[in-house]
Structure formats: structure tokens, C-alpha cells
């Protein structure tokens, strides 16, 4: 039986030679261990051209990033489960041929501040559309100044840049359309009927967030402009990693009994479906999605708390209009909201109750 250890296999910490690429992000090391097989410290050191001490340092780095790496004395290192690293060619292979041109290029980053920020920095040099994904976001962003946490290899952080001619003012409803695209992509991967949409930007299951969408716009209000659609989806998040997430969350592993699609397949299908949906949105607006959205609307008929412009009030969600604005009934009067923060009343209590009784 192997011994689980937090110390390195014998000898890996002994040398004080130059650490070579140990100073760099341990992407190459993770690629070697990704299939879940055990590799000795010396085999890793040889393949990466670094010392065993450098290997040990990088192993510690991977652990600090949230991965469980087992070290068996005298044998070597292995991950507790295989991981599928993001790969541009595999992502593009999962994009439908008719959407290749629209998706454009896909840049894969090992570590970046935020994929949305990266595409914003590159906006001026970007043509019609492009995409990027990252294994690690150091400053992943959510709506309203919140942060977005994603464990290494435990989710997908992806952004898609697209130009529009119609002006930013015409793009309301875009985050809802992106949510529909995510659900279509999940269905493409065999994951159906597990999640719905919580206006305006969450993919939810059982009142917990499975994925978040951050749409950022730039350009003219009435002329040429662009949208950056950022999508973060939880695939496998353990309890320790989840402890730093500041809202109720779930992941695909829990929703599917651990039968999650490959990360590259899912990323490619999301890009394909987002590209497809944004093309239709550009020509026909949100109205073309109104019906489909209604089928996914997790708020419909629910009592909700609305926070808008410093005000907080309670109403009943009545679906969305043809622009994607939320219809809320308040004291018998219907109000249409283009932006607000909404929460389902009693959702957390329901969830806690279910957990306790289950
Ligand atoms: C939210 O739920 O508030 C939106 C979360 C959006 C997270 C994604 S991850 C990829 C992209 N890059 C970011 O920094 N944010 C989005």
C-alpha cells in the first residue's frame, strides 16, 4: 500500500541546485501527471529538465493551487484523479464546422488575471470575434464587483469577444442569450434538464449557482461596439475549494453523479453555441429567444427580493419581456427591470431544509 505523504519521495528535497523552471508556473508538470498515473520524481525531473528539488517545489505549487497530489515514498507522485487540461486544438475540434469562422481564434492561457480583462485589452487589435480560456484566473471577476473563484482544472473560465454594428443600447438581453447557449451546450454533451436560468446571468440548479455569466460592453451606444461574454462554469469543486465561494454553489459532478463531459468538449460546445446564439441575437434580438428562455426561467412565479438603485423590495417574478427585461409584480402592478440584483426569497432556507431532511 502506498503511504500518503506531505513530504517528497526520498531525495526530492535534498539538492540545492538551481531550480530552473521551478520558478515558473507548473503547467508542464501538470501535463505530465494529468492522466492520473504515478511518475517518479527523477522521471519528472528528466522529462522537464529540472532538478528533483525543483520538481518538489512545483508539486507544492500544484497543491497550493488546490490539486491533491499524492506522494508515495520511494515511488513518485500522482494526482488523486486525472485532469483534462485545456487545449486549443481539442476545443476547436468540438466547435461545429459552421461556427468555426465566427468563433475565430481560441487562446489558451495557463494563468491570467481574467479572461474578460484579457479580451478587453485586446479589443482594439481584434477582428470580428475571438475567444480565450484559462486554467487559472488570478482576478476572476463576477457581476457587481464580485470575484469569481475557479479551482485549477475544476471548472472552465472562458470569454468570447464579438463585434456588433447595432450599438450597445441594442444588446440588452445578451446575458440571457448566453445562458441559453450554455444550457444548449450542456445538452450537446448529454447533460440535460439539470439546470435553469436565474435572471439575468446565472445558470442555477436547486437555487445554487452552476455557472455565472459576465457580459461587458464597449464602443458606441448607437454604433459599432463589442461585447465580451465571460462564462465561468463549475465542473468539480471540492468542499475546501468551495469554502471560499461567497454564494450558494453547485457543480456538474454533483448534478450528473460524476459523469461530467471533458473540459475541451464542453468549452468547444459552449463557444459554438454562444457564437450561434449571438449571430441570431444580432439579427433578431432577444425576441427570438423569448420562448426558449421561458422554459428555463428558474424565477418564474417565485417571490423575489429585488435590490435596485439602493432600494430593496419584494415582488413576484413574471418572466421576461421581448427585450429580456425582468417582469416583476409588486402590489398588483407590473414593473419591468433592465438591471437589478434579485434573490429568491426562502431559497437558502429551502435548501438547508432539504439537506437536513435528506
Ligand atoms: C457572475 O456570476 O457574477 C459572473 C461570473 C463570470 C465569471 C467568468 S469566468 C470567465 C470570465 N472571466 C472573468 O473574470 N469572469 C468571467
GROMACS .gro file of C-alpha atoms and ligand atoms in nm:
model
  374
    1UNK     CA    1   0.000   0.000   0.000
    2UNK     CA    2   0.126   0.341  -0.076
    3UNK     CA    3   0.174   0.588   0.200
    4UNK     CA    4   0.015   0.928   0.153
    5UNK     CA    5   0.270   1.184   0.247
    6UNK     CA    6   0.306   1.557   0.255
    7UNK     CA    7   0.682   1.510   0.231
    8UNK     CA    8   0.850   1.441  -0.103
    9UNK     CA    9   0.955   1.093  -0.207
   10UNK     CA   10   1.310   1.028  -0.080
   11UNK     CA   11   1.572   1.258  -0.218
   12UNK     CA   12   1.348   1.508  -0.390
   13UNK     CA   13   1.417   1.779  -0.136
   14UNK     CA   14   1.786   1.710  -0.081
   15UNK     CA   15   1.952   1.907  -0.354
   16UNK     CA   16   2.002   2.282  -0.357
   17UNK     CA   17   2.081   2.301  -0.726
   18UNK     CA   18   1.927   2.569  -0.942
   19UNK     CA   19   1.551   2.528  -0.957
   20UNK     CA   20   1.543   2.604  -1.325
   21UNK     CA   21   1.183   2.632  -1.442
   22UNK     CA   22   1.054   2.566  -1.089
   23UNK     CA   23   1.008   2.941  -1.066
   24UNK     CA   24   0.756   2.923  -1.348
   25UNK     CA   25   0.402   2.805  -1.334
   26UNK     CA   26   0.397   2.422  -1.317
   27UNK     CA   27   0.191   2.375  -1.632
   28UNK     CA   28   0.434   2.125  -1.785
   29UNK     CA   29   0.443   1.919  -1.465
   30UNK     CA   30   0.066   1.905  -1.452
   31UNK     CA   31   0.059   1.795  -1.815
   32UNK     CA   32   0.287   1.501  -1.722
   33UNK     CA   33   0.069   1.397  -1.429
   34UNK     CA   34  -0.266   1.476  -1.594
   35UNK     CA   35  -0.356   1.117  -1.687
   36UNK     CA   36  -0.350   1.017  -1.320
   37UNK     CA   37  -0.059   0.775  -1.344
   38UNK     CA   38   0.226   0.776  -1.098
   39UNK     CA   39   0.559   0.923  -1.206
   40UNK     CA   40   0.882   0.921  -1.010
   41UNK     CA   41   1.048   1.247  -0.914
   42UNK     CA   42   1.353   1.158  -1.121
   43UNK     CA   43   1.147   1.071  -1.431
   44UNK     CA   44   0.969   1.405  -1.400
   45UNK     CA   45   1.297   1.587  -1.345
   46UNK     CA   46   1.447   1.426  -1.657
   47UNK     CA   47   1.146   1.499  -1.875
   48UNK     CA   48   1.124   1.861  -1.764
   49UNK     CA   49   1.499   1.918  -1.749
   50UNK     CA   50   1.486   2.038  -1.388
   51UNK     CA   51   1.617   1.911  -1.056
   52UNK     CA   52   1.419   1.688  -0.820
   53UNK     CA   53   1.412   1.975  -0.574
   54UNK     CA   54   1.251   2.187  -0.843
   55UNK     CA   55   1.001   1.908  -0.905
   56UNK     CA   56   0.914   1.909  -0.534
   57UNK     CA   57   0.866   2.285  -0.541
   58UNK     CA   58   0.634   2.262  -0.835
   59UNK     CA   59   0.439   1.981  -0.670
   60UNK     CA   60   0.390   2.211  -0.371
   61UNK     CA   61   0.278   2.482  -0.611
   62UNK     CA   62   0.016   2.250  -0.760
   63UNK     CA   63  -0.104   2.166  -0.411
   64UNK     CA   64  -0.126   2.533  -0.324
   65UNK     CA   65  -0.343   2.573  -0.632
   66UNK     CA   66  -0.586   2.321  -0.485
   67UNK     CA   67  -0.487   1.993  -0.650
   68UNK     CA   68  -0.439   1.683  -0.439
   69UNK     CA   69  -0.106   1.526  -0.533
   70UNK     CA   70  -0.018   1.201  -0.359
   71UNK     CA   71   0.348   1.134  -0.291
   72UNK     CA   72   0.443   0.772  -0.224
   73UNK     CA   73   0.779   0.719  -0.055
   74UNK     CA   74   1.031   0.575  -0.299
   75UNK     CA   75   0.783   0.571  -0.585
   76UNK     CA   76   0.668   0.907  -0.700
   77UNK     CA   77   0.380   1.142  -0.747
   78UNK     CA   78   0.028   1.107  -0.878
   79UNK     CA   79  -0.288   1.313  -0.884
   80UNK     CA   80  -0.584   1.179  -0.692
   81UNK     CA   81  -0.785   1.194  -1.017
   82UNK     CA   82  -0.692   1.253  -1.382
   83UNK     CA   83  -0.741   1.605  -1.512
   84UNK     CA   84  -0.807   1.719  -1.866
   85UNK     CA   85  -0.606   2.028  -1.946
   86UNK     CA   86  -0.741   2.286  -2.189
   87UNK     CA   87  -0.611   2.255  -2.541
   88UNK     CA   88  -0.693   2.491  -2.829
   89UNK     CA   89  -0.698   2.220  -3.097
   90UNK     CA   90  -0.932   1.997  -2.894
   91UNK     CA   91  -1.160   2.291  -2.812
   92UNK     CA   92  -1.181   2.388  -3.180
   93UNK     CA   93  -1.247   2.027  -3.275
   94UNK     CA   94  -1.564   2.047  -3.065
   95UNK     CA   95  -1.687   2.363  -3.240
   96UNK     CA   96  -1.939   2.290  -3.516
   97UNK     CA   97  -1.778   2.348  -3.857
   98UNK     CA   98  -2.035   2.616  -3.944
   99UNK     CA   99  -1.931   2.818  -3.637
  100UNK     CA  100  -1.553   2.793  -3.677
  101UNK     CA  101  -1.520   3.121  -3.861
  102UNK     CA  102  -1.738   3.300  -3.608
  103UNK     CA  103  -1.554   3.161  -3.305
  104UNK     CA  104  -1.227   3.279  -3.460
  105UNK     CA  105  -0.911   3.202  -3.264
  106UNK     CA  106  -0.901   3.040  -2.920
  107UNK     CA  107  -0.611   3.140  -2.696
  108UNK     CA  108  -0.539   2.908  -2.404
  109UNK     CA  109  -0.368   3.065  -2.103
  110UNK     CA  110  -0.220   2.876  -1.812
  111UNK     CA  111  -0.265   3.175  -1.583
  112UNK     CA  112  -0.413   3.516  -1.642
  113UNK     CA  113  -0.583   3.784  -1.433
  114UNK     CA  114  -0.921   3.743  -1.604
  115UNK     CA  115  -1.017   3.612  -1.947
  116UNK     CA  116  -1.264   3.901  -1.983
  117UNK     CA  117  -0.991   4.154  -1.897
  118UNK     CA  118  -0.759   3.988  -2.149
  119UNK     CA  119  -1.010   4.022  -2.433
  120UNK     CA  120  -1.082   4.381  -2.329
  121UNK     CA  121  -0.709   4.462  -2.350
  122UNK     CA  122  -0.702   4.307  -2.698
  123UNK     CA  123  -1.024   4.466  -2.821
  124UNK     CA  124  -0.861   4.728  -3.043
  125UNK     CA  125  -0.648   4.469  -3.226
  126UNK     CA  126  -0.929   4.213  -3.253
  127UNK     CA  127  -1.122   4.148  -3.570
  128UNK     CA  128  -1.483   4.025  -3.564
  129UNK     CA  129  -1.455   3.767  -3.290
  130UNK     CA  130  -1.211   3.570  -3.079
  131UNK     CA  131  -1.208   3.359  -2.766
  132UNK     CA  132  -0.982   3.278  -2.478
  133UNK     CA  133  -0.980   3.030  -2.192
  134UNK     CA  134  -0.758   2.998  -1.885
  135UNK     CA  135  -0.663   2.728  -1.638
  136UNK     CA  136  -0.611   2.984  -1.363
  137UNK     CA  137  -0.761   3.329  -1.320
  138UNK     CA  138  -0.588   3.533  -1.052
  139UNK     CA  139  -0.855   3.803  -1.058
  140UNK     CA  140  -1.162   3.631  -1.199
  141UNK     CA  141  -1.449   3.879  -1.196
  142UNK     CA  142  -1.821   3.842  -1.145
  143UNK     CA  143  -2.105   4.089  -1.173
  144UNK     CA  144  -2.126   4.393  -0.949
  145UNK     CA  145  -1.761   4.385  -0.842
  146UNK     CA  146  -1.775   4.031  -0.706
  147UNK     CA  147  -1.488   3.791  -0.760
  148UNK     CA  148  -1.512   3.457  -0.940
  149UNK     CA  149  -1.320   3.164  -0.794
  150UNK     CA  150  -1.235   2.858  -1.000
  151UNK     CA  151  -1.025   2.568  -0.877
  152UNK     CA  152  -0.744   2.459  -1.108
  153UNK     CA  153  -0.887   2.212  -1.364
  154UNK     CA  154  -1.215   2.209  -1.168
  155UNK     CA  155  -1.406   2.443  -1.394
  156UNK     CA  156  -1.392   2.636  -1.717
  157UNK     CA  157  -1.321   3.008  -1.744
  158UNK     CA  158  -1.393   3.123  -2.095
  159UNK     CA  159  -1.455   3.453  -2.273
  160UNK     CA  160  -1.583   3.534  -2.620
  161UNK     CA  161  -1.538   3.868  -2.795
  162UNK     CA  162  -1.775   3.972  -3.072
  163UNK     CA  163  -1.834   4.293  -3.262
  164UNK     CA  164  -2.183   4.431  -3.329
  165UNK     CA  165  -2.289   4.716  -3.555
  166UNK     CA  166  -2.614   4.797  -3.383
  167UNK     CA  167  -2.484   4.981  -3.075
  168UNK     CA  168  -2.462   4.881  -2.710
  169UNK     CA  169  -2.814   5.007  -2.646
  170UNK     CA  170  -2.949   4.719  -2.855
  171UNK     CA  171  -2.767   4.449  -2.660
  172UNK     CA  172  -2.991   4.413  -2.358
  173UNK     CA  173  -3.082   4.051  -2.308
  174UNK     CA  174  -2.738   3.934  -2.419
  175UNK     CA  175  -2.652   3.765  -2.087
  176UNK     CA  176  -2.981   3.571  -2.103
  177UNK     CA  177  -2.895   3.455  -2.453
  178UNK     CA  178  -2.551   3.345  -2.330
  179UNK     CA  179  -2.724   3.146  -2.054
  180UNK     CA  180  -2.939   2.970  -2.313
  181UNK     CA  181  -2.623   2.891  -2.512
  182UNK     CA  182  -2.464   2.733  -2.203
  183UNK     CA  183  -2.770   2.512  -2.148
  184UNK     CA  184  -2.771   2.411  -2.515
  185UNK     CA  185  -2.401   2.326  -2.490
  186UNK     CA  186  -2.460   2.114  -2.180
  187UNK     CA  187  -2.737   1.930  -2.364
  188UNK     CA  188  -2.496   1.874  -2.659
  189UNK     CA  189  -2.271   1.700  -2.405
  190UNK     CA  190  -2.553   1.480  -2.276
  191UNK     CA  191  -2.629   1.692  -1.967
  192UNK     CA  192  -2.998   1.775  -1.987
  193UNK     CA  193  -3.265   1.905  -1.755
  194UNK     CA  194  -3.033   1.964  -1.462
  195UNK     CA  195  -3.023   2.343  -1.459
  196UNK     CA  196  -3.223   2.657  -1.530
  197UNK     CA  197  -3.156   3.028  -1.566
  198UNK     CA  198  -3.181   3.288  -1.293
  199UNK     CA  199  -3.218   3.635  -1.443
  200UNK     CA  200  -3.001   3.797  -1.551
  201UNK     CA  201  -2.682   3.595  -1.556
  202UNK     CA  202  -2.682   3.274  -1.355
  203UNK     CA  203  -2.713   2.912  -1.453
  204UNK     CA  204  -2.861   2.752  -1.143
  205UNK     CA  205  -2.967   2.415  -1.007
  206UNK     CA  206  -3.163   2.381  -0.686
  207UNK     CA  207  -3.107   2.753  -0.608
  208UNK     CA  208  -2.730   2.709  -0.631
  209UNK     CA  209  -2.505   2.858  -0.893
  210UNK     CA  210  -2.360   2.621  -1.150
  211UNK     CA  211  -2.230   2.888  -1.387
  212UNK     CA  212  -2.206   3.265  -1.398
  213UNK     CA  213  -2.204   3.498  -1.695
  214UNK     CA  214  -2.040   3.839  -1.711
  215UNK     CA  215  -2.118   4.047  -2.020
  216UNK     CA  216  -1.907   4.359  -2.070
  217UNK     CA  217  -1.972   4.608  -2.349
  218UNK     CA  218  -1.755   4.866  -2.518
  219UNK     CA  219  -1.792   5.110  -2.808
  220UNK     CA  220  -2.077   5.332  -2.924
  221UNK     CA  221  -2.422   5.338  -2.768
  222UNK     CA  222  -2.578   5.354  -3.115
  223UNK     CA  223  -2.299   5.240  -3.350
  224UNK     CA  224  -2.010   4.995  -3.377
  225UNK     CA  225  -1.948   4.825  -3.046
  226UNK     CA  226  -1.835   4.496  -2.899
  227UNK     CA  227  -1.945   4.253  -2.630
  228UNK     CA  228  -1.724   4.030  -2.420
  229UNK     CA  229  -1.921   3.735  -2.288
  230UNK     CA  230  -1.740   3.572  -1.994
  231UNK     CA  231  -1.860   3.236  -1.868
  232UNK     CA  232  -1.742   3.051  -1.561
  233UNK     CA  233  -1.877   2.701  -1.501
  234UNK     CA  234  -1.814   2.474  -1.202
  235UNK     CA  235  -1.725   2.121  -1.306
  236UNK     CA  236  -1.575   1.964  -0.996
  237UNK     CA  237  -1.525   2.176  -0.685
  238UNK     CA  238  -1.436   2.010  -0.355
  239UNK     CA  239  -1.559   2.134  -0.020
  240UNK     CA  240  -1.231   2.302   0.068
  241UNK     CA  241  -1.222   2.486  -0.263
  242UNK     CA  242  -1.591   2.572  -0.235
  243UNK     CA  243  -1.544   2.726   0.109
  244UNK     CA  244  -1.409   3.044  -0.049
  245UNK     CA  245  -1.709   3.085  -0.283
  246UNK     CA  246  -1.930   3.356  -0.136
  247UNK     CA  247  -2.267   3.232  -0.260
  248UNK     CA  248  -2.454   2.900  -0.274
  249UNK     CA  249  -2.290   2.691  -0.548
  250UNK     CA  250  -2.307   2.355  -0.711
  251UNK     CA  251  -2.100   2.175  -0.972
  252UNK     CA  252  -2.158   1.945  -1.265
  253UNK     CA  253  -2.007   1.647  -1.084
  254UNK     CA  254  -2.280   1.663  -0.819
  255UNK     CA  255  -2.556   1.716  -1.075
  256UNK     CA  256  -2.452   1.428  -1.300
  257UNK     CA  257  -2.335   1.168  -1.050
  258UNK     CA  258  -1.977   1.246  -1.152
  259UNK     CA  259  -2.037   1.188  -1.523
  260UNK     CA  260  -1.904   1.522  -1.641
  261UNK     CA  261  -1.811   1.594  -2.001
  262UNK     CA  262  -1.449   1.660  -2.096
  263UNK     CA  263  -1.343   2.019  -2.042
  264UNK     CA  264  -1.232   2.069  -2.403
  265UNK     CA  265  -1.551   1.921  -2.541
  266UNK     CA  266  -1.765   2.140  -2.316
  267UNK     CA  267  -1.560   2.454  -2.381
  268UNK     CA  268  -1.586   2.394  -2.757
  269UNK     CA  269  -1.960   2.333  -2.741
  270UNK     CA  270  -2.011   2.646  -2.530
  271UNK     CA  271  -1.814   2.855  -2.781
  272UNK     CA  272  -2.005   2.702  -3.070
  273UNK     CA  273  -2.343   2.764  -2.906
  274UNK     CA  274  -2.251   3.118  -2.794
  275UNK     CA  275  -2.130   3.206  -3.145
  276UNK     CA  276  -2.450   3.064  -3.295
  277UNK     CA  277  -2.676   3.238  -3.043
  278UNK     CA  278  -2.504   3.575  -3.078
  279UNK     CA  279  -2.545   3.561  -3.457
  280UNK     CA  280  -2.919   3.511  -3.417
  281UNK     CA  281  -2.931   3.775  -3.145
  282UNK     CA  282  -2.754   4.023  -3.378
  283UNK     CA  283  -3.015   3.973  -3.649
  284UNK     CA  284  -3.336   3.913  -3.450
  285UNK     CA  285  -3.274   4.039  -3.095
  286UNK     CA  286  -3.384   3.873  -2.773
  287UNK     CA  287  -3.735   3.820  -2.908
  288UNK     CA  288  -3.601   3.515  -3.097
  289UNK     CA  289  -3.513   3.354  -2.762
  290UNK     CA  290  -3.808   3.464  -2.551
  291UNK     CA  291  -3.991   3.133  -2.571
  292UNK     CA  292  -3.689   2.916  -2.504
  293UNK     CA  293  -3.593   3.136  -2.209
  294UNK     CA  294  -3.938   3.085  -2.056
  295UNK     CA  295  -3.871   2.712  -2.049
  296UNK     CA  296  -3.557   2.765  -1.840
  297UNK     CA  297  -3.679   3.050  -1.619
  298UNK     CA  298  -3.593   2.950  -1.260
  299UNK     CA  299  -3.754   3.266  -1.118
  300UNK     CA  300  -4.098   3.242  -1.278
  301UNK     CA  301  -4.374   3.268  -1.019
  302UNK     CA  302  -4.127   3.291  -0.732
  303UNK     CA  303  -4.133   3.550  -0.459
  304UNK     CA  304  -3.814   3.752  -0.502
  305UNK     CA  305  -3.625   4.030  -0.330
  306UNK     CA  306  -3.518   4.299  -0.573
  307UNK     CA  307  -3.222   4.527  -0.499
  308UNK     CA  308  -3.212   4.815  -0.742
  309UNK     CA  309  -3.068   5.165  -0.712
  310UNK     CA  310  -3.029   5.147  -0.332
  311UNK     CA  311  -3.387   5.024  -0.297
  312UNK     CA  312  -3.495   4.677  -0.174
  313UNK     CA  313  -3.842   4.541  -0.225
  314UNK     CA  314  -4.036   4.220  -0.263
  315UNK     CA  315  -4.233   4.109  -0.566
  316UNK     CA  316  -4.329   3.808  -0.775
  317UNK     CA  317  -4.129   3.720  -1.088
  318UNK     CA  318  -4.348   3.707  -1.401
  319UNK     CA  319  -4.100   3.609  -1.669
  320UNK     CA  320  -3.914   3.837  -1.910
  321UNK     CA  321  -4.030   4.064  -2.193
  322UNK     CA  322  -3.913   4.065  -2.555
  323UNK     CA  323  -3.605   4.274  -2.460
  324UNK     CA  324  -3.509   4.037  -2.181
  325UNK     CA  325  -3.618   4.276  -1.904
  326UNK     CA  326  -3.748   4.102  -1.589
  327UNK     CA  327  -4.121   4.144  -1.527
  328UNK     CA  328  -4.200   4.171  -1.158
  329UNK     CA  329  -4.539   4.213  -0.999
  330UNK     CA  330  -4.531   4.448  -0.700
  331UNK     CA  331  -4.852   4.524  -0.513
  332UNK     CA  332  -5.057   4.426  -0.815
  333UNK     CA  333  -4.856   4.645  -1.055
  334UNK     CA  334  -4.614   4.501  -1.312
  335UNK     CA  335  -4.268   4.658  -1.332
  336UNK     CA  336  -4.003   4.582  -1.598
  337UNK     CA  337  -3.643   4.577  -1.479
  338UNK     CA  338  -3.350   4.611  -1.717
  339UNK     CA  339  -3.096   4.567  -1.441
  340UNK     CA  340  -3.114   4.472  -1.074
  341UNK     CA  341  -2.989   4.214  -0.828
  342UNK     CA  342  -3.256   3.962  -0.742
  343UNK     CA  343  -3.267   3.676  -0.495
  344UNK     CA  344  -3.531   3.411  -0.444
  345UNK     CA  345  -3.694   3.450  -0.104
  346UNK     CA  346  -3.651   3.145   0.116
  347UNK     CA  347  -3.425   2.970  -0.138
  348UNK     CA  348  -3.143   2.914   0.110
  349UNK     CA  349  -3.387   2.808   0.382
  350UNK     CA  350  -3.545   2.558   0.138
  351UNK     CA  351  -3.203   2.423   0.052
  352UNK     CA  352  -3.089   2.392   0.412
  353UNK     CA  353  -3.420   2.224   0.497
  354UNK     CA  354  -3.371   1.972   0.216
  355UNK     CA  355  -3.017   1.894   0.326
  356UNK     CA  356  -3.129   1.843   0.686
  357UNK     CA  357  -3.418   1.619   0.598
  358UNK     CA  358  -3.224   1.438   0.326
  359LIG     C1  359  -2.116   3.621  -1.206
  359LIG     O1  360  -2.176   3.518  -1.174
  359LIG     O2  361  -2.121   3.722  -1.135
  359LIG     C2  362  -2.039   3.621  -1.332
  359LIG     C3  363  -1.919   3.530  -1.325
  359LIG     C4  364  -1.841   3.527  -1.454
  359LIG     C5  365  -1.712   3.452  -1.442
  359LIG     C6  366  -1.642   3.439  -1.573
  359LIG     S1  367  -1.504   3.327  -1.564
  359LIG     C7  368  -1.454   3.379  -1.723
  359LIG     C8  369  -1.473   3.527  -1.730
  359LIG     N1  370  -1.360   3.596  -1.675
  359LIG     C9  371  -1.389   3.664  -1.564
  359LIG     O3  372  -1.309   3.731  -1.497
  359LIG     N2  373  -1.518   3.649  -1.535
  359LIG    C10  374  -1.586   3.566  -1.632
   0.00000   0.00000   0.00000
